[in-house]
Tab-separated table of C-alpha atoms and ligand atoms in Angstrom:
chain	number	residue	atom	x	y	z
A	1	MET	CA	257.997	-86.638	25.844
A	2	ALA	CA	258.411	-82.919	25.056
A	3	LYS	CA	255.654	-81.410	23.002
A	4	LYS	CA	256.699	-79.885	19.707
A	5	LEU	CA	254.005	-77.197	19.839
A	6	PHE	CA	255.790	-75.745	22.843
A	7	SER	CA	259.330	-76.107	21.535
A	8	ASN	CA	261.456	-73.172	20.370
A	9	TYR	CA	261.751	-72.341	16.714
A	10	THR	CA	264.508	-70.263	15.206
A	11	LEU	CA	263.687	-68.051	12.246
A	12	LYS	CA	266.914	-66.500	10.996
A	13	ASN	CA	268.039	-64.177	13.840
A	14	ILE	CA	265.087	-64.652	16.214
A	15	THR	CA	263.851	-67.528	18.347
A	16	LEU	CA	260.159	-68.066	19.021
A	17	LYS	CA	259.264	-69.558	22.406
A	18	ASN	CA	256.725	-71.898	20.811
A	19	ARG	CA	255.234	-72.814	17.417
A	20	ILE	CA	251.974	-70.929	17.913
A	21	VAL	CA	251.445	-68.029	15.515
A	22	MET	CA	248.529	-65.633	15.593
A	23	SER	CA	247.343	-65.547	11.984
A	24	PRO	CA	246.945	-62.052	10.504
A	25	MET	CA	243.342	-60.885	10.867
A	26	CYS	CA	241.988	-57.494	9.823
A	27	MET	CA	240.265	-55.638	12.612
A	28	TYR	CA	238.912	-52.760	10.490
A	29	SER	CA	239.303	-50.595	13.582
A	30	CYS	CA	241.229	-47.517	12.488
A	31	VAL	CA	239.710	-44.090	12.416
A	32	LYS	CA	238.432	-43.743	8.875
A	33	GLU	CA	241.265	-43.062	6.412
A	34	ASP	CA	244.229	-42.476	8.777
A	35	GLY	CA	245.476	-46.078	9.158
A	36	LYS	CA	246.941	-45.516	12.616
A	37	VAL	CA	247.070	-47.928	15.551
A	38	MET	CA	244.201	-47.403	17.999
A	39	ASP	CA	243.667	-48.512	21.615
A	40	TRP	CA	241.779	-51.492	20.233
A	41	HIS	CA	244.886	-52.794	18.412
A	42	LEU	CA	247.028	-52.367	21.519
A	43	THR	CA	244.538	-54.263	23.684
A	44	HIS	CA	243.779	-56.953	21.132
A	45	TYR	CA	247.362	-57.892	20.202
A	46	THR	CA	248.837	-57.445	23.686
A	47	SER	CA	246.179	-59.809	25.077
A	48	ARG	CA	247.501	-62.562	22.808
A	49	ALA	CA	251.048	-61.807	24.001
A	50	VAL	CA	249.874	-62.190	27.606
A	51	GLY	CA	248.219	-65.389	26.390
A	52	GLN	CA	251.679	-66.785	25.425
A	53	VAL	CA	251.454	-66.770	21.630
A	54	GLY	CA	254.981	-67.236	20.221
A	55	LEU	CA	254.587	-64.976	17.174
A	56	ILE	CA	251.835	-62.465	16.541
A	57	VAL	CA	251.359	-61.465	12.907
A	58	VAL	CA	249.577	-58.131	12.763
A	59	GLU	CA	246.742	-57.894	10.254
A	60	ALA	CA	247.088	-56.932	6.577
A	61	THR	CA	248.605	-53.452	6.733
A	62	ALA	CA	248.396	-51.352	3.604
A	63	VAL	CA	251.649	-50.184	2.027
A	64	HIS	CA	249.747	-47.730	-0.179
A	65	PRO	CA	246.437	-45.896	0.420
A	66	GLN	CA	244.990	-47.454	-2.759
A	67	GLY	CA	245.898	-50.879	-1.360
A	68	ARG	CA	243.441	-50.861	1.530
A	69	ILE	CA	240.791	-53.559	1.758
A	70	SER	CA	238.639	-51.013	3.596
A	71	LEU	CA	239.010	-47.405	4.728
A	72	TYR	CA	239.448	-48.682	8.294
A	73	ASP	CA	242.581	-50.770	7.579
A	74	LEU	CA	245.883	-50.312	9.350
A	75	GLY	CA	248.420	-48.520	7.193
A	76	ILE	CA	252.174	-48.212	6.844
A	77	TRP	CA	252.269	-45.821	3.898
A	78	ASN	CA	253.472	-42.780	5.792
A	79	ASP	CA	255.915	-41.987	8.583
A	80	GLU	CA	253.179	-40.753	10.905
A	81	GLN	CA	251.904	-44.297	11.171
A	82	ILE	CA	255.189	-45.538	12.694
A	83	GLU	CA	254.650	-44.251	16.232
A	84	GLY	CA	251.538	-46.323	16.999
A	85	LEU	CA	253.105	-49.427	15.451
A	86	LYS	CA	256.171	-48.898	17.641
A	87	GLN	CA	254.009	-48.749	20.741
A	88	LEU	CA	252.406	-52.009	19.632
A	89	THR	CA	255.732	-53.844	19.191
A	90	GLU	CA	257.010	-52.552	22.542
A	91	MET	CA	253.902	-53.668	24.402
A	92	THR	CA	253.896	-57.178	22.933
A	93	HIS	CA	257.656	-57.574	23.482
A	94	GLN	CA	257.138	-56.935	27.211
A	95	HIS	CA	255.331	-60.278	27.381
A	96	GLY	CA	257.918	-62.335	25.497
A	97	SER	CA	256.112	-62.619	22.175
A	98	LYS	CA	257.694	-61.829	18.863
A	99	ILE	CA	255.671	-59.686	16.515
A	100	GLY	CA	255.449	-59.515	12.748
A	101	ILE	CA	253.529	-57.357	10.320
A	102	GLN	CA	251.735	-58.455	7.182
A	103	LEU	CA	252.578	-55.994	4.411
A	104	ALA	CA	249.671	-55.874	2.010
A	105	HIS	CA	248.202	-54.324	-1.090
A	106	ALA	CA	244.594	-55.257	-1.844
A	107	GLY	CA	244.893	-54.801	-5.623
A	108	ARG	CA	241.584	-55.315	-7.404
A	109	LYS	CA	239.849	-56.153	-4.107
A	110	ALA	CA	240.549	-52.714	-2.602
A	111	GLU	CA	237.452	-50.842	-1.476
A	112	VAL	CA	238.696	-47.300	-1.872
A	113	GLU	CA	237.742	-44.337	-3.998
A	114	GLY	CA	239.667	-43.653	-7.192
A	115	ASN	CA	241.535	-46.189	-9.296
A	116	ILE	CA	242.016	-49.734	-8.103
A	117	TYR	CA	244.941	-51.665	-9.542
A	118	ALA	CA	245.588	-55.126	-10.940
A	119	PRO	CA	247.806	-56.837	-13.505
A	120	SER	CA	244.836	-57.045	-15.901
A	121	ALA	CA	241.528	-55.165	-16.111
A	122	ILE	CA	239.385	-58.056	-14.858
A	123	PRO	CA	237.017	-57.510	-11.895
A	124	PHE	CA	236.742	-60.094	-9.082
A	125	ASN	CA	233.011	-60.514	-9.781
A	126	ASP	CA	230.065	-58.624	-11.277
A	127	GLU	CA	229.560	-56.521	-8.167
A	128	MET	CA	233.122	-55.278	-7.925
A	129	ARG	CA	234.749	-52.517	-9.916
A	130	ILE	CA	236.943	-53.038	-12.953
A	131	PRO	CA	240.558	-52.467	-11.931
A	132	LYS	CA	243.049	-50.502	-13.967
A	133	GLU	CA	245.689	-52.600	-15.724
A	134	MET	CA	248.896	-51.385	-14.144
A	135	SER	CA	251.466	-49.566	-16.235
A	136	ILE	CA	255.146	-50.377	-15.698
A	137	GLU	CA	255.419	-47.073	-13.859
A	138	GLU	CA	252.590	-48.060	-11.496
A	139	ILE	CA	254.177	-51.487	-10.967
A	140	ASN	CA	257.410	-49.779	-9.946
A	141	GLU	CA	255.539	-47.417	-7.634
A	142	MET	CA	253.861	-50.324	-5.812
A	143	ILE	CA	257.177	-52.183	-5.463
A	144	GLN	CA	258.607	-49.007	-3.970
A	145	SER	CA	255.657	-48.876	-1.531
A	146	PHE	CA	256.521	-52.348	-0.223
A	147	LYS	CA	260.133	-51.232	0.225
A	148	GLU	CA	259.055	-48.135	2.161
A	149	GLY	CA	256.694	-50.276	4.241
A	150	ALA	CA	259.629	-52.517	5.181
A	151	ARG	CA	261.722	-49.507	6.153
A	152	ARG	CA	258.959	-48.283	8.465
A	153	ALA	CA	258.369	-51.770	9.882
A	154	LYS	CA	262.026	-51.903	10.878
A	155	ILE	CA	261.894	-48.541	12.646
A	156	ALA	CA	258.697	-49.648	14.414
A	157	GLY	CA	260.561	-52.641	15.895
A	158	PHE	CA	258.907	-55.598	14.186
A	159	ASP	CA	260.720	-58.948	14.353
A	160	VAL	CA	259.202	-60.426	11.200
A	161	ILE	CA	257.748	-59.263	7.894
A	162	GLU	CA	255.121	-61.367	6.178
A	163	ILE	CA	254.370	-60.419	2.568
A	164	HIS	CA	250.689	-60.889	1.748
A	165	GLY	CA	250.893	-62.944	-1.410
A	166	ALA	CA	247.510	-64.688	-0.943
A	167	HIS	CA	243.721	-64.372	-1.319
A	168	GLY	CA	243.622	-62.581	-4.671
A	169	TYR	CA	245.151	-59.349	-3.461
A	170	LEU	CA	247.699	-57.552	-5.617
A	171	ILE	CA	250.665	-59.957	-5.417
A	172	SER	CA	248.437	-63.009	-5.584
A	173	SER	CA	246.686	-61.614	-8.658
A	174	PHE	CA	250.046	-61.353	-10.432
A	175	LEU	CA	250.794	-65.009	-9.605
A	176	SER	CA	247.540	-66.481	-10.922
A	177	PRO	CA	246.975	-67.049	-14.657
A	178	LEU	CA	243.251	-66.434	-14.054
A	179	THR	CA	243.848	-62.819	-13.038
A	180	ASN	CA	247.107	-62.042	-14.834
A	181	GLN	CA	246.703	-62.007	-18.596
A	182	ARG	CA	249.535	-59.630	-19.346
A	183	THR	CA	251.686	-60.154	-22.386
A	184	ASP	CA	254.704	-58.152	-21.163
A	185	GLU	CA	257.471	-59.325	-18.828
A	186	TYR	CA	255.001	-59.549	-15.896
A	187	GLY	CA	252.711	-62.206	-17.370
A	188	GLY	CA	252.403	-65.155	-19.726
A	189	SER	CA	254.561	-67.805	-18.039
A	190	THR	CA	255.025	-68.989	-14.469
A	191	GLU	CA	258.369	-67.246	-14.374
A	192	LYS	CA	256.957	-63.958	-15.659
A	193	ARG	CA	253.990	-64.056	-13.272
A	194	TYR	CA	256.505	-64.465	-10.452
A	195	ARG	CA	258.442	-61.347	-11.475
A	196	PHE	CA	256.335	-58.870	-9.464
A	197	LEU	CA	256.702	-60.847	-6.203
A	198	SER	CA	260.366	-61.411	-6.959
A	199	GLN	CA	260.919	-57.650	-7.278
A	200	VAL	CA	258.888	-56.955	-4.118
A	201	VAL	CA	261.129	-59.396	-2.212
A	202	GLU	CA	264.305	-57.767	-3.565
A	203	ALA	CA	263.019	-54.278	-2.733
A	204	ILE	CA	262.113	-55.301	0.824
A	205	LYS	CA	265.553	-56.875	1.287
A	206	GLU	CA	267.158	-53.495	0.628
A	207	GLU	CA	265.603	-52.291	3.898
A	208	TRP	CA	265.121	-55.502	5.856
A	209	ASP	CA	267.494	-58.302	6.857
A	210	GLY	CA	265.224	-60.031	9.400
A	211	PRO	CA	262.944	-63.058	8.910
A	212	LEU	CA	260.817	-62.837	5.787
A	213	LEU	CA	257.641	-64.858	5.355
A	214	VAL	CA	255.268	-65.038	2.402
A	215	ARG	CA	251.601	-65.988	2.676
A	216	ILE	CA	250.349	-67.779	-0.436
A	217	SER	CA	247.095	-69.101	-1.837
A	218	ALA	CA	248.340	-72.590	-2.698
A	219	SER	CA	245.239	-73.379	-4.745
A	220	ASP	CA	242.810	-71.228	-6.748
A	221	TYR	CA	240.243	-74.069	-6.658
A	222	LYS	CA	239.475	-73.325	-10.289
A	223	GLU	CA	240.319	-74.950	-13.601
A	224	GLY	CA	243.235	-73.114	-15.210
A	225	GLY	CA	244.304	-71.515	-11.927
A	226	ASN	CA	247.312	-72.093	-9.717
A	227	THR	CA	247.705	-75.462	-8.016
A	228	PRO	CA	250.104	-76.540	-5.252
A	229	ASN	CA	252.359	-77.939	-7.993
A	230	ASP	CA	252.798	-74.434	-9.430
A	231	PHE	CA	253.879	-73.302	-5.983
A	232	ILE	CA	256.685	-75.848	-5.919
A	233	TYR	CA	258.239	-73.654	-8.635
A	234	TYR	CA	257.401	-70.348	-6.933
A	235	VAL	CA	258.713	-71.567	-3.596
A	236	LYS	CA	261.972	-72.705	-5.144
A	237	ARG	CA	262.442	-69.168	-6.397
A	238	MET	CA	261.479	-67.734	-2.984
A	239	LYS	CA	264.073	-69.972	-1.375
A	240	GLU	CA	266.767	-68.696	-3.748
A	241	GLN	CA	265.779	-65.157	-2.752
A	242	GLY	CA	266.116	-65.879	0.963
A	243	VAL	CA	262.468	-66.176	2.037
A	244	ASP	CA	262.491	-68.027	5.377
A	245	LEU	CA	259.029	-69.568	5.576
A	246	VAL	CA	255.873	-69.869	3.482
A	247	ASP	CA	252.501	-69.546	5.215
A	248	CYS	CA	250.152	-71.816	3.260
A	249	SER	CA	246.633	-70.511	2.854
A	250	SER	CA	244.413	-70.929	-0.221
A	251	GLY	CA	241.599	-69.450	-2.293
A	252	GLY	CA	240.205	-65.948	-2.598
A	253	VAL	CA	241.694	-65.409	-6.059
A	254	VAL	CA	238.478	-65.937	-8.012
A	255	PRO	CA	234.982	-66.826	-6.750
A	256	ALA	CA	235.042	-70.571	-5.976
A	257	SER	CA	233.438	-72.878	-3.461
A	258	ILE	CA	235.834	-74.257	-0.862
A	259	ASP	CA	235.235	-77.305	1.287
A	260	ALA	CA	236.638	-76.045	4.595
A	261	TYR	CA	236.994	-79.126	6.804
A	262	PRO	CA	239.319	-79.338	9.842
A	263	GLY	CA	242.904	-78.844	8.685
A	264	TYR	CA	241.808	-78.427	5.053
A	265	GLN	CA	244.940	-76.504	4.043
A	266	VAL	CA	247.483	-78.642	5.920
A	267	LYS	CA	248.097	-80.755	2.823
A	268	PHE	CA	249.463	-77.647	1.070
A	269	ALA	CA	251.883	-76.890	3.906
A	270	ASP	CA	252.932	-80.549	3.846
A	271	GLN	CA	253.583	-80.687	0.089
A	272	ILE	CA	255.434	-77.386	-0.030
A	273	ARG	CA	257.533	-78.308	3.000
A	274	ASN	CA	258.451	-81.772	1.830
A	275	GLU	CA	258.560	-81.461	-1.954
A	276	GLY	CA	259.486	-77.786	-2.096
A	277	ASN	CA	262.075	-78.035	0.678
A	278	MET	CA	260.796	-74.881	2.391
A	279	ALA	CA	259.794	-74.279	6.002
A	280	THR	CA	256.019	-73.846	6.166
A	281	GLY	CA	253.207	-72.620	8.354
A	282	ALA	CA	249.904	-74.512	8.385
A	283	VAL	CA	246.654	-72.580	8.809
A	284	GLY	CA	242.932	-73.098	8.560
A	285	LEU	CA	240.543	-74.764	10.996
A	286	ILE	CA	243.300	-75.967	13.273
A	287	VAL	CA	241.419	-75.747	16.511
A	288	ASN	CA	243.105	-77.707	19.290
A	289	GLY	CA	246.446	-78.711	20.712
A	290	LEU	CA	246.301	-82.349	19.662
A	291	GLN	CA	245.601	-81.420	16.054
A	292	ALA	CA	248.472	-78.910	16.075
A	293	GLU	CA	250.863	-81.432	17.633
A	294	GLU	CA	249.958	-84.052	15.032
A	295	ILE	CA	250.830	-81.659	12.191
A	296	LEU	CA	254.194	-80.737	13.716
A	297	LYS	CA	255.246	-84.221	14.832
A	298	ASN	CA	254.393	-85.732	11.450
A	299	GLU	CA	256.573	-83.000	9.913
A	300	ARG	CA	253.786	-81.551	7.812
A	301	ALA	CA	254.599	-77.962	8.871
A	302	ASP	CA	256.982	-76.009	11.110
A	303	LEU	CA	254.611	-73.444	12.600
A	304	ILE	CA	250.895	-73.474	13.383
A	305	PHE	CA	248.909	-70.359	12.505
A	306	ILE	CA	245.740	-69.924	14.520
A	307	GLY	CA	243.053	-67.501	13.388
A	308	ARG	CA	239.519	-67.568	14.712
A	309	GLU	CA	240.234	-69.763	17.736
A	310	LEU	CA	242.552	-67.006	18.970
A	311	LEU	CA	239.735	-64.475	18.548
A	312	ARG	CA	237.466	-66.655	20.655
A	313	ASP	CA	240.148	-67.540	23.199
A	314	PRO	CA	243.103	-65.175	23.772
A	315	TYR	CA	244.479	-67.903	26.065
A	316	TRP	CA	244.383	-70.545	23.328
A	317	ALA	CA	248.040	-71.394	24.054
A	318	ARG	CA	247.090	-72.309	27.639
A	319	THR	CA	244.059	-74.257	26.407
A	320	ALA	CA	246.274	-76.210	23.984
A	321	ALA	CA	248.873	-76.815	26.719
A	322	LYS	CA	246.189	-78.334	28.945
A	323	GLN	CA	245.055	-80.577	26.087
A	324	LEU	CA	248.667	-81.716	25.646
A	325	ARG	CA	249.207	-81.958	29.417
A	326	VAL	CA	252.114	-79.582	29.592
A	327	GLU	CA	252.783	-76.663	31.899
A	328	ILE	CA	253.569	-73.325	30.295
A	329	GLU	CA	254.671	-70.004	31.709
A	330	SER	CA	252.304	-67.268	32.787
A	331	PRO	CA	253.052	-63.595	33.295
A	332	VAL	CA	254.833	-63.225	36.666
A	333	GLN	CA	251.940	-61.107	37.848
A	334	TYR	CA	249.772	-64.242	37.763
A	335	ASN	CA	252.179	-66.539	39.608
A	336	ARG	CA	250.193	-66.437	42.821
A	337	ALA	CA	247.052	-67.577	41.040
A	338	TRP	CA	248.482	-70.927	39.945
B	1	FNR	C1	241.222	-63.232	8.256
B	1	FNR	N1	242.241	-63.753	7.445
B	1	FNR	C2	243.222	-62.927	6.982
B	1	FNR	N2	244.278	-63.441	6.276
B	1	FNR	C3	245.311	-62.664	5.926
B	1	FNR	O1	246.254	-63.153	5.306
B	1	FNR	N3	245.323	-61.331	6.257
B	1	FNR	C4	244.306	-60.744	6.937
B	1	FNR	O2	244.369	-59.554	7.278
B	1	FNR	C5	243.192	-61.540	7.261
B	1	FNR	N4	242.098	-61.008	7.903
B	1	FNR	C6	241.164	-61.837	8.471
B	1	FNR	C7	240.168	-61.305	9.314
B	1	FNR	C8	239.272	-62.149	9.954
B	1	FNR	C9	238.253	-61.569	10.895
B	1	FNR	C10	239.343	-63.563	9.739
B	1	FNR	C11	238.404	-64.505	10.445
B	1	FNR	C12	240.280	-64.074	8.879
B	1	FNR	C13	242.413	-65.214	7.332
B	1	FNR	C14	243.060	-65.795	8.597
B	1	FNR	O3	244.380	-65.295	8.785
B	1	FNR	C15	243.141	-67.329	8.551
B	1	FNR	O4	243.980	-67.714	7.495
B	1	FNR	C16	241.763	-67.968	8.379
B	1	FNR	O5	240.822	-67.409	9.287
B	1	FNR	C17	241.810	-69.487	8.580
B	1	FNR	O6	242.321	-69.812	9.863
B	1	FNR	P1	241.336	-70.189	11.102
B	1	FNR	O7	240.535	-68.987	11.428
B	1	FNR	O8	240.462	-71.328	10.636
B	1	FNR	O9	242.282	-70.594	12.203
């Protein structure tokens, strides 16, 4: 019987050779402040393409300098950053992988000098700075930054854009009632908290007609915060706007303890897929091929995002294929070795 993990998957106008996605993971490896692709990024991502990952999602890449998690983050806020990103997409394409970029703004969790921005002036915790409550003008500026990021991503040759709407960063902090206490049209009800993401999606669509993914934090793990049920509403709206797939992560919005057991977030991907009628990606402590196959065959998700296991093993796709007893392709250069 064919294994679903190694079956094709079509996302709008592209087809992935398998269901394995490299989850976005910050490398904090840029030269301080300039946000440009370095040799490390080329080596790191291309290795996973050689390792037969179907879709590589490049780490959180800042659409605005004030949206960096650290000063060593990748950036897509100016045209000079396009060249390195283009080299990265060309190198991974040579090995048959598709490549996406996670467009991000760190919001109140940004570790940069100057103002940090959030829907409301509430810090993440006592150690972090108090963010500035964004004016309507600043909201519009950030939406424009996402649009410009999408324009540059297209020139750089990416196949997919993933909007970072998770982990308490800017978009996520608009979605959660714990972090968004605005009383204007951007806060107060589920619909109003969705407005910022809705406008980011529309702005991106002006520049981008390829596959569009959104990463969410499906649970805040805190009384009064977002739950997966709230995301059934958000996802319905995303679907109306043409979002192709929702990547279901959780947490990071406010300090909370999370019980991270194997597959602990799969239930979110399952609920959103089957109640929300949206294609989903499952992520979080999915470590081997059998576990991934179970999730796909039981129709709990459409794609499997692998994070840390792909850091430990760039050939994780081969490892999973062996566990599932299937043969997969290798680069032609290696044909003689098998
Ligand atoms: C991450 N994660 C993450 N998530 C995200 O949406 N954008 C990012 O840039 C990062 N950066 C990042 C860096 C590092 C070093 C790690 C370990 C994690 C979260 C990651 O994508 C994934 O969701 C989690 O690691 C859970 O999946 P695994 O690692 O259990 O497969």
